[in-house]
Short mmCIF file of C-alpha atoms in Angstrom, two decimals:
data_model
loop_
_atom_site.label_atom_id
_atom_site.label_comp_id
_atom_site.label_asym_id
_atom_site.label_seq_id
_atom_site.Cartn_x
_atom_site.Cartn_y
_atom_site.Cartn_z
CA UNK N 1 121.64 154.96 115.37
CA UNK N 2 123.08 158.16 116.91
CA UNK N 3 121.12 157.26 120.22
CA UNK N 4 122.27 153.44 120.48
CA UNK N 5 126.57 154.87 119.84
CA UNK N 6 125.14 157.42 122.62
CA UNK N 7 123.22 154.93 124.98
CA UNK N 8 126.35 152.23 124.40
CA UNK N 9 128.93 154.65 125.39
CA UNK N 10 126.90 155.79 128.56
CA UNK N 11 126.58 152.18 129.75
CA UNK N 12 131.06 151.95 128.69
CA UNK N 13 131.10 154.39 131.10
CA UNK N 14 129.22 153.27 134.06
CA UNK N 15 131.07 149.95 133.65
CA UNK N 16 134.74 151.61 133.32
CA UNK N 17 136.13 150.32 136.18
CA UNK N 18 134.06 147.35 137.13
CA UNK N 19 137.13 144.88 136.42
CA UNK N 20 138.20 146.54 139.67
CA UNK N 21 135.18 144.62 141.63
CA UNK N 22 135.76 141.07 139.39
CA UNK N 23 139.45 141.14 139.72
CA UNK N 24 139.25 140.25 135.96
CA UNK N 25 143.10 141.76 136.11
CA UNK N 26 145.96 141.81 138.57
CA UNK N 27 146.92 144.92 140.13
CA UNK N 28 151.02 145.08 140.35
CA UNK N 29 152.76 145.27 143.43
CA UNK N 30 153.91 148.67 143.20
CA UNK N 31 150.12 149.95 142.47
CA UNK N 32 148.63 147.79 145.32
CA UNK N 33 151.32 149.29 147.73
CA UNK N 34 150.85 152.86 146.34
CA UNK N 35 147.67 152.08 147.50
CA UNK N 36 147.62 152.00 151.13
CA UNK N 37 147.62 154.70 154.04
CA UNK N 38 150.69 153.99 156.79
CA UNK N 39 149.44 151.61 159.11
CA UNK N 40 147.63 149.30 156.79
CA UNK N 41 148.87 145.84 154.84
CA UNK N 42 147.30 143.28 152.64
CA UNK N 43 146.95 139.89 153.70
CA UNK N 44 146.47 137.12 150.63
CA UNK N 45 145.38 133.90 151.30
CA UNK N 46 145.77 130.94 148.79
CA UNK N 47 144.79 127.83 149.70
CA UNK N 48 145.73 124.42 148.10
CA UNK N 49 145.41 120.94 148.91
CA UNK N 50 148.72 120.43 150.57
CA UNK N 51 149.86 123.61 151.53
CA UNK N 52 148.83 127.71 151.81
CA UNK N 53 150.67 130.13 150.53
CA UNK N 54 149.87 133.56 152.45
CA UNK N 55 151.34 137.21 151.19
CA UNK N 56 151.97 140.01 153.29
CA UNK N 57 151.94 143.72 151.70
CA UNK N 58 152.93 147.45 153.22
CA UNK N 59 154.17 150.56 152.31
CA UNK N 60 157.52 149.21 153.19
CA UNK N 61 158.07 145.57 153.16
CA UNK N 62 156.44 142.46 150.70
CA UNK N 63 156.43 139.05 152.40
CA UNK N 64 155.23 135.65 151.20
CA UNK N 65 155.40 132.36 152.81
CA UNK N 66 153.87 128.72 152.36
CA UNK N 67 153.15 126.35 155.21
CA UNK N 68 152.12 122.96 155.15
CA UNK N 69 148.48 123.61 156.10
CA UNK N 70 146.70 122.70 152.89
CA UNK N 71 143.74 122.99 152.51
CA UNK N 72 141.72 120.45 154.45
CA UNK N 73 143.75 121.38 157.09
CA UNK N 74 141.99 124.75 156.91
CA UNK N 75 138.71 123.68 156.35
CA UNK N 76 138.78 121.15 159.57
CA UNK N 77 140.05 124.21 162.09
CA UNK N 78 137.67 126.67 160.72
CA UNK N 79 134.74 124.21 161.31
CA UNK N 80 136.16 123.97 164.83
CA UNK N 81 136.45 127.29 165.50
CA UNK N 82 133.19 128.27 163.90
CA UNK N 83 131.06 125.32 165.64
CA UNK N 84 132.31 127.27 169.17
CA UNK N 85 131.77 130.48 168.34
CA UNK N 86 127.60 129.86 167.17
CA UNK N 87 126.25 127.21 169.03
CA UNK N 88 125.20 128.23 172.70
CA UNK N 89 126.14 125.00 174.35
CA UNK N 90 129.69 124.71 173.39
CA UNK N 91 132.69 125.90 174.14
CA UNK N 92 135.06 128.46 171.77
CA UNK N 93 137.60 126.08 170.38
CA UNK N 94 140.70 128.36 171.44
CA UNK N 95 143.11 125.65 170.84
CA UNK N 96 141.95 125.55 166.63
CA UNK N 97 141.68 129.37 166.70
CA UNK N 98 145.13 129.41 167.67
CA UNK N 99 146.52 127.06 165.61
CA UNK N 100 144.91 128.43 162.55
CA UNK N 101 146.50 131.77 163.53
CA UNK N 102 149.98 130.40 164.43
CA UNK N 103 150.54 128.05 161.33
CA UNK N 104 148.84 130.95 158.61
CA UNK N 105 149.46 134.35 160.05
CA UNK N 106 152.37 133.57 162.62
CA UNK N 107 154.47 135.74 160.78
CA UNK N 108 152.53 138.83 160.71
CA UNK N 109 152.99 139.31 164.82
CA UNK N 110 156.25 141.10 164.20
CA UNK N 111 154.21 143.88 162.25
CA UNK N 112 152.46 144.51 165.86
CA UNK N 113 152.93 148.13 166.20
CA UNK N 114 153.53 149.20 162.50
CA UNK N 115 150.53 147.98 161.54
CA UNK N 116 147.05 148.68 162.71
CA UNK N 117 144.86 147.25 159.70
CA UNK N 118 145.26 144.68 157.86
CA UNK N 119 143.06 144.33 154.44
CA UNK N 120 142.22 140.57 153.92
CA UNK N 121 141.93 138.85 151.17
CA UNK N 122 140.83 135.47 152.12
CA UNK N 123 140.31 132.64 150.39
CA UNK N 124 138.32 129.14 150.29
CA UNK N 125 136.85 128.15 153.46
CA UNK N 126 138.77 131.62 155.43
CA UNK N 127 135.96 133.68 153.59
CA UNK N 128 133.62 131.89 155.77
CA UNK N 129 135.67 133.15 159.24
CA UNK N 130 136.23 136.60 160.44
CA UNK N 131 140.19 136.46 161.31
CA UNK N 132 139.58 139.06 164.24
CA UNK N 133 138.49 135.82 166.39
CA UNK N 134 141.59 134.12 165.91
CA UNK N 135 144.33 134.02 169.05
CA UNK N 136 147.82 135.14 168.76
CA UNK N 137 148.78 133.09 171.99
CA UNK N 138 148.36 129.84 173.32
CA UNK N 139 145.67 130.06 176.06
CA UNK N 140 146.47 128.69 179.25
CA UNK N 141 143.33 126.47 178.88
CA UNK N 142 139.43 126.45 177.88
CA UNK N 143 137.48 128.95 179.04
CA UNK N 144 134.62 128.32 180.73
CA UNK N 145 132.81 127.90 184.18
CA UNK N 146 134.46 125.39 185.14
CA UNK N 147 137.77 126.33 184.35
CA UNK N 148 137.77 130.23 185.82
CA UNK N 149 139.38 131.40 182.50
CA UNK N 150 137.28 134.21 180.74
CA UNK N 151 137.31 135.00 176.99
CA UNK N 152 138.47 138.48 178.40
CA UNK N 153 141.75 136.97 178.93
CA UNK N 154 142.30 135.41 175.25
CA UNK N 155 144.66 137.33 173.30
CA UNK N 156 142.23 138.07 170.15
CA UNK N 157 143.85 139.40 166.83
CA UNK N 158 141.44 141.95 167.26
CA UNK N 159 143.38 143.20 170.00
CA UNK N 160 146.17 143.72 167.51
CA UNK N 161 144.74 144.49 164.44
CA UNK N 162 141.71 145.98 163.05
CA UNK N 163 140.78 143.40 159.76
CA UNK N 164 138.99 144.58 156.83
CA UNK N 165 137.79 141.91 154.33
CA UNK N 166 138.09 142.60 150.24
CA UNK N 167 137.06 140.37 147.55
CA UNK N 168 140.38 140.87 145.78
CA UNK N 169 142.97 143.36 145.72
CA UNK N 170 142.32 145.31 142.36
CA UNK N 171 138.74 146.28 144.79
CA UNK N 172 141.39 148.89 146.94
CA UNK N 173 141.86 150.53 143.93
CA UNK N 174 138.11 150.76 143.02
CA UNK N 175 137.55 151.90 147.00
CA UNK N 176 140.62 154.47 146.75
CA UNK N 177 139.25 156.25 143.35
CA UNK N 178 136.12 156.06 144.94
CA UNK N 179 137.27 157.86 148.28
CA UNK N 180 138.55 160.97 146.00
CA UNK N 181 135.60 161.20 144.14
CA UNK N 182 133.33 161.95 147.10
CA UNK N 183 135.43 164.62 148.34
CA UNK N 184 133.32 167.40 148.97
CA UNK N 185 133.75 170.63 146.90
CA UNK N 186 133.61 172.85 149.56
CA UNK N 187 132.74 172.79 153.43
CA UNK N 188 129.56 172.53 155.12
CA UNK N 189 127.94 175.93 155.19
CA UNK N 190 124.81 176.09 157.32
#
């Protein structure tokens, strides 16, 4: 008996903390800002049939805003944009790339220059796109050999931000604690 209270509270143990991976609980505001280093915000995604809602996190400032993109909207541009960037014989739907960006994440561009990451959480068919290839401009027109223009000359959110993806935003905390932990003891001798 002694070795199953033992064995039970060993495997409590390894598992304290695991609601931080599910999400199986919010994480306040004031924890998940607490949270980040200068220079970085959350990005939440919510997608729903007729419109997206899409909050914006920092040290300083909370933001949230809805737009009328729901989300078939969504899934339609991201197909677009996605079909461009894998296949070999067509061309990088910049037009849908910068829509997407404009009518979810058009807000963030004032943040250009406060912040350098932002930590997406993304959601429905945006888990399926890495937001680094959206545009934050209009290109003039499609690139390609015909036209002269070069991808080079695309204003890519990359450009702009760095973007880390997380499954939800309790995982900062788990990725925070864990950052502590594996501080060594003491410096490299050797």
């Amino acid at each position: 008996k002694e070795k199953l209270v033992k064995t039970s509270e060993e495997i409590e143990e390894k598992i304290k903390g695991s609601e931080l991976l599910f999400g199986a609980r919010p994480l306040p505001l004031d924890d998940a800002r607490a949270l980040l280093k200068p220079g970085e915000a959350i990005l939440l995604t919510f997608l729903q049939d007729d419109q997206a809602s899409v909050a914006f996190v920092s040290q300083r400032t909370a933001e949230l805003w809805t737009t009328p993109a729901g989300r078939s909207d969504v899934e339609d541009l991201v197909r677009k944009i996605r079909e461009g960037a894998t296949s070999a014989n067509r061309v990088f739907d910049a037009t849908s790339a910068y829509t997407l960006f404009e009518r979810l994440l058009g807000s963030v561009r004032k943040h250009r220059g406060q912040i350098k990451t932002l930590l997406e959480v993304p959601h429905g068919p945006l888990q399926s796109l890495p937001l680094s290839i959206l545009l934050t401009e209009q290109p003039k027109e499609a690139a390609s050999a015909a036209s002269g223009q070069s991808y080079e000359t695309f204003s890519w959110l990359a450009r702009d931000f760095a973007v880390a993806v997380l499954p939800n935003v309790a995982a900062l905390e788990g990725q925070r604690k864990a950052e502590v932990r594996r501080a060594a003891p003491s410096p490299f001798v050797g």
